[in-house]
Amino acid sequence: MSFTLLQITSPTGSTSTTLTAVADTSREVANAIATTSVVEKPENFDFSVWSMVQNGGPIMIPIGILFVLTLYVLIERLLVLNKMMPKHQQLLPAITPLVQQGNIDSARAMCKAGVTPEHIIIDKGLSRIGQPPSEIREAMTEAAKLEVGKMERRLGLLSVCGKIAPLLGFIGTIIGVIKIFYDINHAGKVDIEHVSGGLYVKMVSSAGGLVVGVIAFIAYHWVNTSIDKAAMRLEETQMKFLDMLQEPQK
């Protein structure tokens, strides 16, 4: 229709010039579209966890440090608990005849041969034989507290990682939003590339902080639950030992 208007309003001699201009403009638009499609087409697009981390911004460095620290504390605590928590159901039955016979040194030697908290608190109780039951109980309770304290070592780091990691992800979110407005202000116009780049940083950092926080949270409560079970078992061992000391008096 515009072409028809051009023919009506233009002199006959300029019709060929108008057609040529329209054809040139059409070719330029087509070339621009083709060029744009080639540029925007991703080549060798690699969507992986590592590529996301690399493009998540500088805040991913402290989040990665917290992740490594969480894994280290978790593995180290699990190894310690695995070493300290084997249950020796035959320990008390083995030392009971020795205690009843008054052979305390042999019973203590049997306890010193082990390194678990059960061996330690029973040895502490044997060292107090002859004293009032309340003092024996107190000595064993203090020994049990020391062993539980060894199990809880570095446990606070897991709690700190679980609380700080999501906050760092939130800081990454703020950085991503700042980046969006900075790019828009610098370019002087709203471009999808500016918006998508900032959103990418924002979402990756948020996801990274939340993932590390969840892992640290689960690890903390998992280890803490295992320690609570070990503490209850030590209390049960203490009660059985005190009951065993009362048997010769019956």
PDB file of C-alpha atoms in Angstrom:
ATOM      1  CA  MET A   1       0.000   0.000   0.000  1.00  0.00           C
ATOM      2  CA  SER A   2       2.873   2.326   0.883  1.00  0.00           C
ATOM      3  CA  PHE A   3       4.462   1.427  -2.428  1.00  0.00           C
ATOM      4  CA  THR A   4       1.242   2.493  -4.227  1.00  0.00           C
ATOM      5  CA  LEU A   5       1.208   5.807  -2.345  1.00  0.00           C
ATOM      6  CA  LEU A   6       4.805   6.358  -3.357  1.00  0.00           C
ATOM      7  CA  GLN A   7       3.838   5.846  -6.989  1.00  0.00           C
ATOM      8  CA  ILE A   8       0.944   8.272  -6.706  1.00  0.00           C
ATOM      9  CA  THR A   9       2.811  11.037  -4.914  1.00  0.00           C
ATOM     10  CA  SER A  10       6.109  10.673  -6.761  1.00  0.00           C
ATOM     11  CA  PRO A  11       6.838  11.746 -10.336  1.00  0.00           C
ATOM     12  CA  THR A  12       7.137   9.046 -12.909  1.00  0.00           C
ATOM     13  CA  GLY A  13      10.854   9.580 -13.261  1.00  0.00           C
ATOM     14  CA  SER A  14      11.491   8.832  -9.577  1.00  0.00           C
ATOM     15  CA  THR A  15       9.539   5.546  -9.482  1.00  0.00           C
ATOM     16  CA  SER A  16      12.545   3.408 -10.387  1.00  0.00           C
ATOM     17  CA  THR A  17      14.628   5.231  -7.778  1.00  0.00           C
ATOM     18  CA  THR A  18      12.014   4.504  -5.112  1.00  0.00           C
ATOM     19  CA  LEU A  19      11.877   0.839  -6.078  1.00  0.00           C
ATOM     20  CA  THR A  20      15.632   0.615  -5.841  1.00  0.00           C
ATOM     21  CA  ALA A  21      15.636   2.259  -2.393  1.00  0.00           C
ATOM     22  CA  VAL A  22      12.939  -0.104  -1.124  1.00  0.00           C
ATOM     23  CA  ALA A  23      14.826  -3.123  -2.452  1.00  0.00           C
ATOM     24  CA  ASP A  24      18.070  -1.952  -0.822  1.00  0.00           C
ATOM     25  CA  THR A  25      16.295  -1.381   2.487  1.00  0.00           C
ATOM     26  CA  SER A  26      14.744  -4.842   2.331  1.00  0.00           C
ATOM     27  CA  ARG A  27      18.113  -6.432   1.720  1.00  0.00           C
ATOM     28  CA  GLU A  28      19.650  -4.526   4.654  1.00  0.00           C
ATOM     29  CA  VAL A  29      16.865  -5.656   6.998  1.00  0.00           C
ATOM     30  CA  ALA A  30      17.228  -9.264   5.843  1.00  0.00           C
ATOM     31  CA  ASN A  31      20.991  -9.143   6.350  1.00  0.00           C
ATOM     32  CA  ALA A  32      20.539  -7.631   9.804  1.00  0.00           C
ATOM     33  CA  ILE A  33      18.092 -10.365  10.814  1.00  0.00           C
ATOM     34  CA  ALA A  34      20.379 -13.080   9.499  1.00  0.00           C
ATOM     35  CA  THR A  35      23.364 -11.580  11.307  1.00  0.00           C
ATOM     36  CA  THR A  36      21.400 -11.238  14.545  1.00  0.00           C
ATOM     37  CA  SER A  37      20.258 -14.840  14.408  1.00  0.00           C
ATOM     38  CA  VAL A  38      23.812 -16.038  13.903  1.00  0.00           C
ATOM     39  CA  VAL A  39      25.126 -13.996  16.830  1.00  0.00           C
ATOM     40  CA  GLU A  40      22.383 -15.031  19.224  1.00  0.00           C
ATOM     41  CA  LYS A  41      22.650 -18.695  18.353  1.00  0.00           C
ATOM     42  CA  PRO A  42      24.663 -20.394  21.107  1.00  0.00           C
ATOM     43  CA  GLU A  43      27.573 -22.450  19.978  1.00  0.00           C
ATOM     44  CA  ASN A  44      28.846 -25.357  22.069  1.00  0.00           C
ATOM     45  CA  PHE A  45      26.393 -24.485  24.825  1.00  0.00           C
ATOM     46  CA  ASP A  46      27.460 -26.293  27.995  1.00  0.00           C
ATOM     47  CA  PHE A  47      24.918 -26.263  30.799  1.00  0.00           C
ATOM     48  CA  SER A  48      26.510 -27.960  33.799  1.00  0.00           C
ATOM     49  CA  VAL A  49      26.920 -27.385  37.508  1.00  0.00           C
ATOM     50  CA  TRP A  50      30.508 -26.239  37.055  1.00  0.00           C
ATOM     51  CA  SER A  51      29.551 -23.720  34.348  1.00  0.00           C
ATOM     52  CA  MET A  52      26.845 -22.360  36.631  1.00  0.00           C
ATOM     53  CA  VAL A  53      29.311 -21.990  39.501  1.00  0.00           C
ATOM     54  CA  GLN A  54      31.797 -20.211  37.242  1.00  0.00           C
ATOM     55  CA  ASN A  55      29.158 -17.699  36.142  1.00  0.00           C
ATOM     56  CA  GLY A  56      27.640 -17.210  39.590  1.00  0.00           C
ATOM     57  CA  GLY A  57      29.779 -14.235  40.492  1.00  0.00           C
ATOM     58  CA  PRO A  58      32.502 -13.677  43.118  1.00  0.00           C
ATOM     59  CA  ILE A  59      30.138 -14.578  45.964  1.00  0.00           C
ATOM     60  CA  MET A  60      30.427 -18.223  44.870  1.00  0.00           C
ATOM     61  CA  ILE A  61      33.999 -18.309  46.281  1.00  0.00           C
ATOM     62  CA  PRO A  62      33.001 -18.004  49.977  1.00  0.00           C
ATOM     63  CA  ILE A  63      30.003 -20.261  49.339  1.00  0.00           C
ATOM     64  CA  GLY A  64      32.377 -22.870  47.871  1.00  0.00           C
ATOM     65  CA  ILE A  65      34.662 -22.527  50.916  1.00  0.00           C
ATOM     66  CA  LEU A  66      31.698 -23.164  53.220  1.00  0.00           C
ATOM     67  CA  PHE A  67      30.762 -26.204  51.129  1.00  0.00           C
ATOM     68  CA  VAL A  68      34.269 -27.684  51.434  1.00  0.00           C
ATOM     69  CA  LEU A  69      34.317 -26.913  55.168  1.00  0.00           C
ATOM     70  CA  THR A  70      30.940 -28.599  55.624  1.00  0.00           C
ATOM     71  CA  LEU A  71      32.091 -31.762  53.860  1.00  0.00           C
ATOM     72  CA  TYR A  72      35.338 -31.824  55.851  1.00  0.00           C
ATOM     73  CA  VAL A  73      33.631 -31.493  59.239  1.00  0.00           C
ATOM     74  CA  LEU A  74      30.949 -34.018  58.317  1.00  0.00           C
ATOM     75  CA  ILE A  75      33.418 -36.694  57.161  1.00  0.00           C
ATOM     76  CA  GLU A  76      35.787 -36.046  60.092  1.00  0.00           C
ATOM     77  CA  ARG A  77      32.980 -36.286  62.673  1.00  0.00           C
ATOM     78  CA  LEU A  78      31.588 -39.453  61.107  1.00  0.00           C
ATOM     79  CA  LEU A  79      35.020 -41.089  61.291  1.00  0.00           C
ATOM     80  CA  VAL A  80      35.403 -40.053  64.936  1.00  0.00           C
ATOM     81  CA  LEU A  81      31.934 -41.287  65.871  1.00  0.00           C
ATOM     82  CA  ASN A  82      32.488 -44.557  64.043  1.00  0.00           C
ATOM     83  CA  LYS A  83      35.627 -45.072  66.115  1.00  0.00           C
ATOM     84  CA  MET A  84      34.110 -44.034  69.442  1.00  0.00           C
ATOM     85  CA  MET A  85      30.655 -45.601  69.204  1.00  0.00           C
ATOM     86  CA  PRO A  86      31.172 -49.371  68.786  1.00  0.00           C
ATOM     87  CA  LYS A  87      28.970 -51.057  71.354  1.00  0.00           C
ATOM     88  CA  HIS A  88      30.678 -53.606  73.597  1.00  0.00           C
ATOM     89  CA  GLN A  89      27.839 -55.627  75.052  1.00  0.00           C
ATOM     90  CA  GLN A  90      30.228 -58.174  76.582  1.00  0.00           C
ATOM     91  CA  LEU A  91      32.348 -55.672  78.515  1.00  0.00           C
ATOM     92  CA  LEU A  92      30.243 -55.496  81.664  1.00  0.00           C
ATOM     93  CA  PRO A  93      29.583 -59.271  81.807  1.00  0.00           C
ATOM     94  CA  ALA A  94      33.332 -59.854  81.394  1.00  0.00           C
ATOM     95  CA  ILE A  95      34.418 -57.609  84.264  1.00  0.00           C
ATOM     96  CA  THR A  96      31.574 -58.535  86.628  1.00  0.00           C
ATOM     97  CA  PRO A  97      33.232 -61.778  87.919  1.00  0.00           C
ATOM     98  CA  LEU A  98      36.520 -59.910  88.365  1.00  0.00           C
ATOM     99  CA  VAL A  99      34.860 -57.168  90.415  1.00  0.00           C
ATOM    100  CA  GLN A 100      33.007 -59.698  92.551  1.00  0.00           C
ATOM    101  CA  GLN A 101      36.289 -61.490  93.233  1.00  0.00           C
ATOM    102  CA  GLY A 102      37.955 -58.201  94.156  1.00  0.00           C
ATOM    103  CA  ASN A 103      40.317 -58.347  91.195  1.00  0.00           C
ATOM    104  CA  ILE A 104      39.905 -54.667  90.335  1.00  0.00           C
ATOM    105  CA  ASP A 105      43.313 -54.337  88.672  1.00  0.00           C
ATOM    106  CA  SER A 106      42.486 -57.010  86.092  1.00  0.00           C
ATOM    107  CA  ALA A 107      39.102 -55.389  85.421  1.00  0.00           C
ATOM    108  CA  ARG A 108      40.758 -52.002  84.899  1.00  0.00           C
ATOM    109  CA  ALA A 109      43.381 -53.544  82.635  1.00  0.00           C
ATOM    110  CA  MET A 110      40.557 -54.951  80.497  1.00  0.00           C
ATOM    111  CA  CYS A 111      38.955 -51.492  80.291  1.00  0.00           C
ATOM    112  CA  LYS A 112      42.255 -49.765  79.450  1.00  0.00           C
ATOM    113  CA  ALA A 113      42.667 -52.134  76.507  1.00  0.00           C
ATOM    114  CA  GLY A 114      39.773 -50.330  74.778  1.00  0.00           C
ATOM    115  CA  VAL A 115      39.466 -46.720  73.653  1.00  0.00           C
ATOM    116  CA  THR A 116      35.694 -46.297  73.438  1.00  0.00           C
ATOM    117  CA  PRO A 117      33.791 -44.025  75.853  1.00  0.00           C
ATOM    118  CA  GLU A 118      32.261 -47.110  77.480  1.00  0.00           C
ATOM    119  CA  HIS A 119      35.715 -48.448  78.396  1.00  0.00           C
ATOM    120  CA  ILE A 120      36.713 -45.047  79.764  1.00  0.00           C
ATOM    121  CA  ILE A 121      33.707 -44.423  82.003  1.00  0.00           C
ATOM    122  CA  ILE A 122      33.717 -47.986  83.358  1.00  0.00           C
ATOM    123  CA  ASP A 123      37.406 -47.636  84.163  1.00  0.00           C
ATOM    124  CA  LYS A 124      36.604 -44.377  85.940  1.00  0.00           C
ATOM    125  CA  GLY A 125      33.937 -46.156  87.969  1.00  0.00           C
ATOM    126  CA  LEU A 126      36.326 -49.004  88.842  1.00  0.00           C
ATOM    127  CA  SER A 127      38.887 -46.487  90.066  1.00  0.00           C
ATOM    128  CA  ARG A 128      36.306 -45.175  92.578  1.00  0.00           C
ATOM    129  CA  ILE A 129      35.256 -48.552  94.020  1.00  0.00           C
ATOM    130  CA  GLY A 130      35.190 -48.343  97.801  1.00  0.00           C
ATOM    131  CA  GLN A 131      33.762 -44.840  97.784  1.00  0.00           C
ATOM    132  CA  PRO A 132      30.056 -43.976  98.232  1.00  0.00           C
ATOM    133  CA  PRO A 133      27.860 -44.747  95.205  1.00  0.00           C
ATOM    134  CA  SER A 134      27.101 -41.048  94.757  1.00  0.00           C
ATOM    135  CA  GLU A 135      30.781 -40.260  94.249  1.00  0.00           C
ATOM    136  CA  ILE A 136      31.174 -43.166  91.819  1.00  0.00           C
ATOM    137  CA  ARG A 137      28.172 -41.901  89.856  1.00  0.00           C
ATOM    138  CA  GLU A 138      29.527 -38.358  89.804  1.00  0.00           C
ATOM    139  CA  ALA A 139      32.951 -39.495  88.583  1.00  0.00           C
ATOM    140  CA  MET A 140      31.406 -41.563  85.791  1.00  0.00           C
ATOM    141  CA  THR A 141      29.074 -38.703  84.833  1.00  0.00           C
ATOM    142  CA  GLU A 142      31.982 -36.286  84.514  1.00  0.00           C
ATOM    143  CA  ALA A 143      33.902 -38.795  82.399  1.00  0.00           C
ATOM    144  CA  ALA A 144      30.850 -39.260  80.160  1.00  0.00           C
ATOM    145  CA  LYS A 145      30.539 -35.464  79.715  1.00  0.00           C
ATOM    146  CA  LEU A 146      34.160 -35.281  78.600  1.00  0.00           C
ATOM    147  CA  GLU A 147      33.615 -38.027  76.029  1.00  0.00           C
ATOM    148  CA  VAL A 148      30.463 -36.387  74.703  1.00  0.00           C
ATOM    149  CA  GLY A 149      32.391 -33.121  74.461  1.00  0.00           C
ATOM    150  CA  LYS A 150      34.972 -34.863  72.267  1.00  0.00           C
ATOM    151  CA  MET A 151      32.182 -36.053  69.990  1.00  0.00           C
ATOM    152  CA  GLU A 152      30.726 -32.545  69.740  1.00  0.00           C
ATOM    153  CA  ARG A 153      34.041 -30.964  68.724  1.00  0.00           C
ATOM    154  CA  ARG A 154      33.763 -28.846  65.536  1.00  0.00           C
ATOM    155  CA  LEU A 155      30.008 -29.452  65.486  1.00  0.00           C
ATOM    156  CA  GLY A 156      29.429 -25.715  65.817  1.00  0.00           C
ATOM    157  CA  LEU A 157      31.096 -25.169  62.431  1.00  0.00           C
ATOM    158  CA  LEU A 158      28.291 -27.085  60.742  1.00  0.00           C
ATOM    159  CA  SER A 159      25.736 -24.848  62.429  1.00  0.00           C
ATOM    160  CA  VAL A 160      27.624 -21.719  61.356  1.00  0.00           C
ATOM    161  CA  CYS A 161      27.887 -22.948  57.745  1.00  0.00           C
ATOM    162  CA  GLY A 162      24.180 -23.739  57.683  1.00  0.00           C
ATOM    163  CA  LYS A 163      23.333 -20.194  58.787  1.00  0.00           C
ATOM    164  CA  ILE A 164      25.880 -18.188  56.801  1.00  0.00           C
ATOM    165  CA  ALA A 165      25.604 -19.912  53.404  1.00  0.00           C
ATOM    166  CA  PRO A 166      21.988 -18.791  52.697  1.00  0.00           C
ATOM    167  CA  LEU A 167      22.921 -15.244  53.768  1.00  0.00           C
ATOM    168  CA  LEU A 168      25.800 -15.228  51.298  1.00  0.00           C
ATOM    169  CA  GLY A 169      23.357 -16.408  48.622  1.00  0.00           C
ATOM    170  CA  PHE A 170      21.114 -13.466  49.505  1.00  0.00           C
ATOM    171  CA  ILE A 171      24.082 -11.125  49.154  1.00  0.00           C
ATOM    172  CA  GLY A 172      24.684 -12.646  45.710  1.00  0.00           C
ATOM    173  CA  THR A 173      21.073 -11.869  44.874  1.00  0.00           C
ATOM    174  CA  ILE A 174      21.601  -8.218  45.786  1.00  0.00           C
ATOM    175  CA  ILE A 175      24.787  -8.138  43.706  1.00  0.00           C
ATOM    176  CA  GLY A 176      22.883  -9.546  40.720  1.00  0.00           C
ATOM    177  CA  VAL A 177      20.189  -6.882  41.009  1.00  0.00           C
ATOM    178  CA  ILE A 178      22.830  -4.151  41.286  1.00  0.00           C
ATOM    179  CA  LYS A 179      24.514  -5.545  38.187  1.00  0.00           C
ATOM    180  CA  ILE A 180      21.240  -5.370  36.243  1.00  0.00           C
ATOM    181  CA  PHE A 181      20.679  -1.689  37.032  1.00  0.00           C
ATOM    182  CA  TYR A 182      24.330  -0.825  36.513  1.00  0.00           C
ATOM    183  CA  ASP A 183      24.369  -2.384  33.027  1.00  0.00           C
ATOM    184  CA  ILE A 184      21.092  -0.706  32.108  1.00  0.00           C
ATOM    185  CA  ASN A 185      22.341   2.667  33.346  1.00  0.00           C
ATOM    186  CA  HIS A 186      25.665   2.240  31.556  1.00  0.00           C
ATOM    187  CA  ALA A 187      24.032   1.206  28.270  1.00  0.00           C
ATOM    188  CA  GLY A 188      21.316   3.854  28.464  1.00  0.00           C
ATOM    189  CA  LYS A 189      18.626   1.362  27.454  1.00  0.00           C
ATOM    190  CA  VAL A 190      16.913  -1.808  28.636  1.00  0.00           C
ATOM    191  CA  ASP A 191      18.426  -4.842  26.928  1.00  0.00           C
ATOM    192  CA  ILE A 192      17.546  -8.473  27.556  1.00  0.00           C
ATOM    193  CA  GLU A 193      21.254  -9.303  27.749  1.00  0.00           C
ATOM    194  CA  HIS A 194      21.735  -6.900  30.643  1.00  0.00           C
ATOM    195  CA  VAL A 195      18.731  -8.243  32.519  1.00  0.00           C
ATOM    196  CA  SER A 196      19.503 -11.922  31.899  1.00  0.00           C
ATOM    197  CA  GLY A 197      23.146 -11.552  32.975  1.00  0.00           C
ATOM    198  CA  GLY A 198      22.202 -10.073  36.340  1.00  0.00           C
ATOM    199  CA  LEU A 199      19.407 -12.585  36.852  1.00  0.00           C
ATOM    200  CA  TYR A 200      21.833 -15.432  36.138  1.00  0.00           C
ATOM    201  CA  VAL A 201      24.204 -14.236  38.870  1.00  0.00           C
ATOM    202  CA  LYS A 202      21.254 -13.682  41.199  1.00  0.00           C
ATOM    203  CA  MET A 203      19.689 -17.117  40.779  1.00  0.00           C
ATOM    204  CA  VAL A 204      22.948 -19.127  40.781  1.00  0.00           C
ATOM    205  CA  SER A 205      24.249 -17.487  43.962  1.00  0.00           C
ATOM    206  CA  SER A 206      20.893 -17.926  45.689  1.00  0.00           C
ATOM    207  CA  ALA A 207      20.712 -21.591  44.696  1.00  0.00           C
ATOM    208  CA  GLY A 208      24.327 -22.203  45.753  1.00  0.00           C
ATOM    209  CA  GLY A 209      23.813 -20.641  49.176  1.00  0.00           C
ATOM    210  CA  LEU A 210      20.608 -22.582  49.785  1.00  0.00           C
ATOM    211  CA  VAL A 211      22.128 -25.918  48.710  1.00  0.00           C
ATOM    212  CA  VAL A 212      25.146 -25.506  50.988  1.00  0.00           C
ATOM    213  CA  GLY A 213      22.901 -24.339  53.826  1.00  0.00           C
ATOM    214  CA  VAL A 214      20.610 -27.354  53.483  1.00  0.00           C
ATOM    215  CA  ILE A 215      23.564 -29.781  53.387  1.00  0.00           C
ATOM    216  CA  ALA A 216      25.103 -28.193  56.499  1.00  0.00           C
ATOM    217  CA  PHE A 217      21.737 -28.207  58.284  1.00  0.00           C
ATOM    218  CA  ILE A 218      21.157 -31.896  57.581  1.00  0.00           C
ATOM    219  CA  ALA A 219      24.749 -32.789  58.509  1.00  0.00           C
ATOM    220  CA  TYR A 220      24.503 -30.889  61.811  1.00  0.00           C
ATOM    221  CA  HIS A 221      21.305 -32.586  62.925  1.00  0.00           C
ATOM    222  CA  TRP A 222      22.476 -35.990  61.704  1.00  0.00           C
ATOM    223  CA  VAL A 223      25.706 -35.815  63.709  1.00  0.00           C
ATOM    224  CA  ASN A 224      23.914 -34.274  66.690  1.00  0.00           C
ATOM    225  CA  THR A 225      21.357 -37.098  66.707  1.00  0.00           C
ATOM    226  CA  SER A 226      24.145 -39.688  66.630  1.00  0.00           C
ATOM    227  CA  ILE A 227      25.835 -37.977  69.575  1.00  0.00           C
ATOM    228  CA  ASP A 228      22.568 -37.952  71.540  1.00  0.00           C
ATOM    229  CA  LYS A 229      22.216 -41.699  70.990  1.00  0.00           C
ATOM    230  CA  ALA A 230      25.789 -42.242  72.159  1.00  0.00           C
ATOM    231  CA  ALA A 231      25.156 -40.134  75.294  1.00  0.00           C
ATOM    232  CA  MET A 232      22.044 -42.172  76.139  1.00  0.00           C
ATOM    233  CA  ARG A 233      24.033 -45.373  75.714  1.00  0.00           C
ATOM    234  CA  LEU A 234      26.730 -44.096  78.062  1.00  0.00           C
ATOM    235  CA  GLU A 235      24.085 -43.270  80.656  1.00  0.00           C
ATOM    236  CA  GLU A 236      22.664 -46.767  80.291  1.00  0.00           C
ATOM    237  CA  THR A 237      26.141 -48.264  80.750  1.00  0.00           C
ATOM    238  CA  GLN A 238      26.651 -46.168  83.867  1.00  0.00           C
ATOM    239  CA  MET A 239      23.368 -47.392  85.391  1.00  0.00           C
ATOM    240  CA  LYS A 240      24.191 -51.028  84.634  1.00  0.00           C
ATOM    241  CA  PHE A 241      27.633 -50.629  86.207  1.00  0.00           C
ATOM    242  CA  LEU A 242      26.193 -49.133  89.402  1.00  0.00           C
ATOM    243  CA  ASP A 243      23.621 -51.946  89.544  1.00  0.00           C
ATOM    244  CA  MET A 244      26.430 -54.464  89.130  1.00  0.00           C
ATOM    245  CA  LEU A 245      28.271 -52.966  92.108  1.00  0.00           C
ATOM    246  CA  GLN A 246      25.210 -53.469  94.280  1.00  0.00           C
ATOM    247  CA  GLU A 247      24.881 -57.172  93.473  1.00  0.00           C
ATOM    248  CA  PRO A 248      27.578 -58.476  95.853  1.00  0.00           C
ATOM    249  CA  GLN A 249      25.854 -56.646  98.706  1.00  0.00           C
ATOM    250  CA  LYS A 250      22.552 -58.528  98.174  1.00  0.00           C
TER     251      LYS A 250
END
